[in-house]
Amino acid sequence: MSGDDRELLRHHGDVDAARGLADFAVNVRLDRPPRWLRARLAEALDDLGSYPSAEADETARRAVADRHGRHPDEVMVLAGAAEGFALLPALRPALAALIHPSFTEPDLALRTAGVPVERVVLDAADGYRLRAEQVPEAADLVVLGNPTNPTSVLHPAEEIRRLLRPGRIVVVDEAFIDAVPGERESVAHLADPGLLVLRSLTKMWGLPGLRAGYALGSPQVLAELGRARPHWPVNSLVLTAVRACCEPRAIAESEGAAAEFTENRTGLLDGLAGVPGVEVVGAAEAPFLLLRVPDGQRVREALRERGIAVRRGDTFPGLDTDHLRVAVRDPEQNSLLVKAFQDVVERG
């Protein structure tokens, strides 16, 4: 990537997927919310005749706080984690350091707002591992994902804490951490004044059409982050979903799903290891894999002709057209993907 690459930064996996294709491009676990969650949302429809109340917001924030061992004042309910990225310019950083390859929305939001951005591109030869010393000392805002989309790398919490210092805010995108058993390396429980954690309900709970998430941070940072938000920034269904997905039943289900992702990912890795020319890049810990395949654009197009959608990688800073991201699915779907790669890569 070079020059004004904002159009590439706007690209997301839903563009690669299309109706009728086997979707390995979008990292969402379910094609719809689970039945119990749909029932909770249906019950909340009667509330749509009233504005979302301060009491409903507080109840949702308290549910999140209880889930992470925080205070409700350290929680902001968001219209998806994407809203949190869009709000980052409100923190008025002098220099933002963006850890790449990573989710591109923060980069796009900050650059569009005129914030000076320095990209810290991690080294593939080093497994895309975070090295705190690579981040410029002058950066007063640092943004990274954990586990990182699209590399699937899980950074140690201790290395993330090394980024913290007076006068700096470190933003950690934990959109996929609930797919990691035990939410290992999460920093959501840390009440540090310089730490801002963003969480999403989209991936685990099949809610991309609702836009639900939340931020965890100090009351001062959250007040600054939300200073330009409109009244009623999230709707009643979002508040209901946040409460429901922080309850013990939901946490137990997500823990089971994380274990299942781990097992299915191992099976997919084993299958792809038998396909010459397909390289898995990095030590995968998330519900997706980053691949490097020679002539990647041709491979992606050939997979599409065979009914398989995968995520192009060249829209992520630090990657190129030979990189593809694939979601981890169930064993039957994963076998379909492996077979398609065999057909395309081995046979041309």
Coordinates of C-alpha atoms in Angstrom, one line a residue:
M1 CA 0.0 0.0 0.0
S2 CA 1.2 3.5 -0.7
G3 CA -0.3 7.0 -1.2
D4 CA -3.9 7.6 -0.4
D5 CA -5.1 4.0 0.2
R6 CA -8.3 4.9 2.0
E7 CA -10.5 3.0 -0.5
L8 CA -8.5 -0.2 0.3
L9 CA -8.9 0.5 4.0
R10 CA -12.7 0.6 3.6
H11 CA -12.7 -3.0 2.2
H12 CA -14.2 -5.6 4.5
G13 CA -14.9 -9.4 4.2
D14 CA -18.6 -8.9 3.6
V15 CA -17.6 -7.5 0.2
D16 CA -15.8 -10.7 -0.7
A17 CA -18.7 -12.9 0.4
A18 CA -21.9 -13.1 -1.7
R19 CA -25.1 -15.0 -1.4
G20 CA -24.7 -18.6 -2.7
L21 CA -21.0 -18.8 -1.9
A22 CA -19.5 -20.9 1.0
D23 CA -18.4 -18.0 3.2
F24 CA -14.9 -18.2 4.5
A25 CA -14.4 -14.4 4.2
V26 CA -16.5 -13.2 7.1
N27 CA -15.3 -14.0 10.7
V28 CA -18.8 -14.4 12.3
R29 CA -19.5 -17.7 14.1
L30 CA -23.2 -18.0 13.4
D31 CA -25.5 -17.1 10.5
R32 CA -28.0 -15.7 12.9
P33 CA -28.2 -15.1 16.7
P34 CA -28.9 -18.2 18.9
R35 CA -32.5 -18.9 19.6
W36 CA -32.3 -17.8 23.2
L37 CA -30.9 -14.4 22.1
R38 CA -33.4 -14.0 19.4
A39 CA -36.1 -14.5 22.0
R40 CA -34.6 -11.8 24.3
L41 CA -34.5 -9.4 21.3
A42 CA -38.1 -10.2 20.4
E43 CA -39.2 -9.5 23.9
A44 CA -37.5 -6.1 23.7
L45 CA -39.5 -5.0 20.6
D46 CA -42.2 -3.6 22.8
D47 CA -39.7 -1.2 24.2
L48 CA -39.2 0.5 20.8
G49 CA -42.1 2.8 21.4
S50 CA -39.9 4.6 24.0
Y51 CA -36.5 6.3 23.9
P52 CA -33.7 4.2 25.4
S53 CA -33.6 5.1 29.0
A54 CA -30.7 6.1 31.3
E55 CA -31.8 3.2 33.5
A56 CA -31.5 0.7 30.6
D57 CA -28.1 2.0 29.7
E58 CA -27.0 1.7 33.3
T59 CA -28.3 -1.9 33.5
A60 CA -26.3 -2.8 30.4
R61 CA -23.2 -1.1 31.7
R62 CA -23.5 -2.9 35.0
A63 CA -23.8 -6.2 33.3
V64 CA -20.6 -5.5 31.4
A65 CA -18.9 -4.3 34.5
D66 CA -19.8 -7.4 36.4
R67 CA -18.6 -9.6 33.6
H68 CA -15.1 -8.0 33.6
G69 CA -14.7 -7.0 37.3
R70 CA -15.0 -3.3 36.5
H71 CA -17.2 -0.4 37.7
P72 CA -20.2 0.7 35.5
D73 CA -18.6 4.1 35.1
E74 CA -15.8 2.3 33.2
V75 CA -18.1 1.0 30.6
M76 CA -19.6 2.7 27.4
V77 CA -22.1 0.7 25.3
L78 CA -21.3 1.2 21.6
A79 CA -23.1 0.7 18.3
G80 CA -20.6 -2.0 17.5
A81 CA -16.8 -1.8 18.2
A82 CA -16.7 0.1 14.8
E83 CA -18.3 3.1 16.6
G84 CA -15.4 3.0 19.1
F85 CA -12.9 3.3 16.2
A86 CA -14.9 6.1 14.6
L87 CA -14.8 8.0 18.0
L88 CA -11.0 7.8 18.4
P89 CA -10.4 11.2 16.8
A90 CA -12.3 12.7 19.7
L91 CA -9.3 11.8 21.9
R92 CA -7.3 14.5 19.9
P93 CA -4.0 12.6 19.6
A94 CA -1.0 14.5 18.3
L95 CA 0.4 11.3 16.8
A96 CA -1.3 7.9 16.5
A97 CA 0.7 4.7 16.1
L98 CA -1.2 1.9 14.4
I99 CA 0.1 -1.6 14.7
H100 CA -0.2 -3.4 11.4
P101 CA -1.2 -5.7 9.7
S102 CA -4.5 -5.2 11.6
F103 CA -8.1 -4.2 11.3
T104 CA -8.2 -1.0 9.1
E105 CA -11.1 1.0 10.6
P106 CA -8.9 2.8 13.2
D107 CA -6.4 3.8 10.5
L108 CA -9.2 5.1 8.2
A109 CA -11.0 7.0 11.0
L110 CA -7.9 8.8 12.3
R111 CA -6.5 9.7 8.9
T112 CA -9.8 10.9 7.6
A113 CA -10.0 13.2 10.7
G114 CA -6.6 14.6 9.9
V115 CA -4.7 12.9 12.8
P116 CA -1.1 12.2 12.0
V117 CA -0.6 8.5 11.8
E118 CA 2.5 6.3 11.9
R119 CA 2.1 2.7 10.8
V120 CA 4.2 0.2 12.8
V121 CA 4.3 -2.8 10.5
L122 CA 5.2 -6.0 12.3
D123 CA 7.7 -8.4 10.8
A124 CA 6.4 -11.6 9.1
A125 CA 9.7 -13.3 9.8
D126 CA 9.2 -12.6 13.5
G127 CA 5.7 -14.1 13.4
Y128 CA 4.0 -10.7 13.4
R129 CA 4.8 -10.4 17.1
L130 CA 4.3 -7.2 18.9
R131 CA 7.5 -5.5 20.1
A132 CA 6.8 -2.5 22.3
E133 CA 10.1 -0.8 21.5
Q134 CA 9.0 -0.5 17.8
V135 CA 6.3 2.1 18.8
P136 CA 7.5 5.7 18.6
E137 CA 7.9 7.3 21.9
A138 CA 6.1 10.4 20.7
A139 CA 2.9 8.5 20.0
D140 CA 0.2 9.5 22.4
L141 CA -2.3 7.0 21.0
V142 CA -1.5 3.4 20.1
V143 CA -4.0 1.1 18.5
L144 CA -3.6 -2.7 18.1
G145 CA -5.8 -5.8 17.9
N146 CA -5.5 -8.9 20.2
P147 CA -5.9 -11.4 18.7
T148 CA -5.0 -9.5 15.6
N149 CA -7.1 -9.5 12.5
P150 CA -5.9 -10.8 10.0
T151 CA -2.7 -12.4 11.3
S152 CA -4.5 -14.4 14.0
V153 CA -1.6 -13.6 16.4
L154 CA -2.3 -13.3 20.1
H155 CA 0.0 -10.8 21.8
P156 CA 1.1 -11.3 25.4
A157 CA -0.7 -9.0 27.8
E158 CA 2.6 -8.2 29.4
E159 CA 3.9 -6.8 26.1
I160 CA 0.7 -4.7 25.7
R161 CA 1.3 -3.3 29.2
R162 CA 4.8 -2.3 28.2
L163 CA 3.1 0.2 25.8
L164 CA 1.5 2.1 28.7
R165 CA 3.0 5.4 29.9
P166 CA 1.8 8.8 31.2
G167 CA 0.2 10.9 28.5
R168 CA -0.5 7.9 26.2
I169 CA -3.7 6.0 25.5
V170 CA -3.4 2.4 24.3
V171 CA -6.4 1.1 22.5
V172 CA -6.8 -2.7 22.3
D173 CA -9.3 -4.2 19.9
E174 CA -10.4 -7.4 21.6
A175 CA -13.2 -8.2 19.1
F176 CA -12.0 -11.9 18.8
I177 CA -10.7 -12.5 22.3
D178 CA -13.9 -14.4 23.4
A179 CA -12.9 -17.0 20.8
V180 CA -9.7 -17.7 22.7
P181 CA -10.1 -20.2 25.5
G182 CA -10.1 -18.5 28.9
E183 CA -9.8 -15.2 27.0
R184 CA -6.1 -15.6 27.5
E185 CA -4.0 -12.4 27.3
S186 CA -7.1 -10.2 27.6
V187 CA -6.5 -6.8 29.4
A188 CA -10.2 -6.0 29.7
H189 CA -10.0 -6.4 33.5
L190 CA -7.1 -3.9 33.9
A191 CA -8.3 -0.5 35.2
D192 CA -5.3 1.5 34.0
P193 CA -6.0 5.2 33.1
G194 CA -4.2 4.9 29.8
L195 CA -5.9 1.7 28.6
L196 CA -9.0 1.6 26.4
V197 CA -10.4 -1.8 25.4
L198 CA -13.0 -2.3 22.7
R199 CA -15.2 -5.4 22.6
S200 CA -17.7 -6.6 19.9
L201 CA -20.7 -8.9 20.2
T202 CA -20.8 -9.4 16.4
K203 CA -18.5 -12.3 15.9
M204 CA -19.4 -14.6 18.7
W205 CA -23.2 -14.0 18.6
G206 CA -24.1 -13.6 14.9
L207 CA -25.1 -9.9 15.3
P208 CA -23.4 -8.0 12.4
G209 CA -26.8 -6.5 11.5
L210 CA -27.4 -5.1 15.0
R211 CA -24.1 -3.4 15.7
A212 CA -23.4 -4.0 19.4
G213 CA -20.3 -3.7 21.5
Y214 CA -18.7 -1.7 24.3
A215 CA -15.7 0.1 25.5
L216 CA -13.8 -0.4 28.8
G217 CA -11.7 2.5 30.1
S218 CA -11.4 5.2 32.8
P219 CA -14.4 7.5 33.2
Q220 CA -12.3 10.4 32.0
V221 CA -11.2 8.7 28.8
L222 CA -14.7 7.5 28.1
A223 CA -16.1 11.0 28.6
E224 CA -13.6 12.4 26.1
L225 CA -14.3 9.6 23.7
G226 CA -18.0 10.2 23.7
R227 CA -18.1 14.0 24.0
A228 CA -19.6 14.4 20.5
R229 CA -22.0 11.5 20.5
P230 CA -25.7 12.3 19.9
H231 CA -28.4 11.6 22.4
W232 CA -29.5 7.9 22.5
P233 CA -26.4 6.7 20.6
V234 CA -27.4 3.1 20.9
N235 CA -30.9 1.6 20.6
S236 CA -32.9 -0.6 23.0
L237 CA -32.1 -3.8 21.1
V238 CA -28.4 -3.2 21.5
L239 CA -28.8 -2.6 25.3
T240 CA -30.8 -5.8 25.5
A241 CA -28.1 -7.8 23.6
V242 CA -25.3 -6.4 25.7
R243 CA -27.0 -7.4 28.9
A244 CA -27.9 -10.9 27.6
C245 CA -24.5 -11.7 26.2
C246 CA -22.8 -10.8 29.5
E247 CA -24.9 -13.2 31.6
P248 CA -23.4 -16.5 32.9
R249 CA -25.3 -18.6 30.4
A250 CA -23.8 -16.6 27.5
I251 CA -20.3 -16.7 28.9
A252 CA -20.5 -20.5 29.3
E253 CA -21.7 -20.8 25.7
S254 CA -18.8 -18.6 24.4
E255 CA -16.3 -20.7 26.4
G256 CA -17.6 -23.8 24.7
A257 CA -17.5 -22.1 21.3
A258 CA -13.9 -21.1 21.9
A259 CA -12.9 -24.7 22.6
E260 CA -14.7 -25.8 19.5
F261 CA -12.9 -23.1 17.4
T262 CA -9.6 -24.4 18.7
E263 CA -10.4 -28.0 17.8
N264 CA -11.7 -27.0 14.3
R265 CA -8.7 -24.7 13.7
T266 CA -6.4 -27.6 14.4
G267 CA -8.2 -29.7 11.9
L268 CA -8.1 -27.0 9.3
L269 CA -4.4 -26.5 9.9
D270 CA -3.7 -30.2 9.4
G271 CA -5.7 -30.2 6.2
L272 CA -4.0 -27.2 4.7
A273 CA -0.6 -28.6 5.7
G274 CA -1.1 -31.2 3.0
V275 CA -1.6 -28.7 0.2
P276 CA 1.7 -27.8 -1.4
G277 CA 2.1 -24.1 -1.9
V278 CA -0.3 -23.0 0.8
E279 CA 1.5 -21.5 3.8
V280 CA -0.1 -20.6 7.1
V281 CA 1.5 -17.4 8.3
G282 CA 1.9 -16.9 12.0
A283 CA 0.9 -18.9 15.1
A284 CA -2.9 -18.9 14.8
E285 CA -4.9 -18.3 18.0
A286 CA -8.1 -16.7 16.5
P287 CA -11.0 -18.2 14.6
F288 CA -9.3 -17.4 11.2
L289 CA -6.0 -18.1 9.5
L290 CA -3.7 -15.9 7.4
L291 CA -2.4 -17.7 4.4
R292 CA 0.2 -16.9 1.8
V293 CA -0.3 -18.5 -1.6
P294 CA 1.7 -17.8 -4.8
D295 CA -0.4 -16.0 -7.4
G296 CA -2.9 -15.3 -4.7
Q297 CA -5.3 -13.1 -6.7
R298 CA -5.7 -15.9 -9.3
V299 CA -6.2 -18.4 -6.5
R300 CA -8.9 -16.3 -4.8
E301 CA -10.7 -15.8 -8.1
A302 CA -10.5 -19.5 -8.9
L303 CA -11.9 -20.4 -5.5
R304 CA -14.8 -18.0 -6.1
E305 CA -15.5 -19.8 -9.4
R306 CA -15.8 -23.0 -7.3
G307 CA -18.2 -21.3 -4.9
I308 CA -15.8 -20.4 -2.1
A309 CA -15.4 -16.9 -0.8
V310 CA -12.1 -16.0 1.0
R311 CA -10.9 -12.6 2.2
R312 CA -8.4 -10.8 0.1
G313 CA -5.3 -9.7 2.1
D314 CA -3.8 -6.9 0.2
T315 CA -6.1 -4.3 1.7
F316 CA -4.3 -4.7 5.0
P317 CA -1.1 -2.6 5.4
G318 CA 1.9 -4.8 5.3
L319 CA 0.3 -7.6 3.2
D320 CA 0.0 -8.2 -0.5
T321 CA -2.2 -10.1 -3.1
D322 CA -0.6 -13.4 -2.1
H323 CA -2.2 -13.1 1.3
L324 CA -5.6 -14.6 2.0
R325 CA -7.6 -14.8 5.2
V326 CA -9.9 -17.7 5.8
A327 CA -12.4 -18.2 8.6
V328 CA -12.4 -21.4 10.7
R329 CA -15.7 -23.3 10.2
D330 CA -16.9 -26.7 11.2
P331 CA -15.0 -29.9 10.0
E332 CA -17.3 -30.5 7.0
Q333 CA -17.0 -26.9 5.7
N334 CA -13.2 -26.9 6.5
S335 CA -12.9 -30.0 4.4
L336 CA -14.7 -28.3 1.5
L337 CA -12.2 -25.4 1.7
V338 CA -9.1 -27.7 1.8
K339 CA -10.5 -29.7 -1.2
A340 CA -11.0 -26.4 -3.1
F341 CA -7.4 -25.3 -2.4
Q342 CA -6.1 -28.7 -3.6
D343 CA -8.1 -28.3 -6.8
V344 CA -6.9 -24.7 -7.4
V345 CA -3.3 -24.7 -6.1
E346 CA -2.2 -28.2 -7.0
R347 CA -4.0 -28.6 -10.3
G348 CA -4.0 -25.0 -11.4

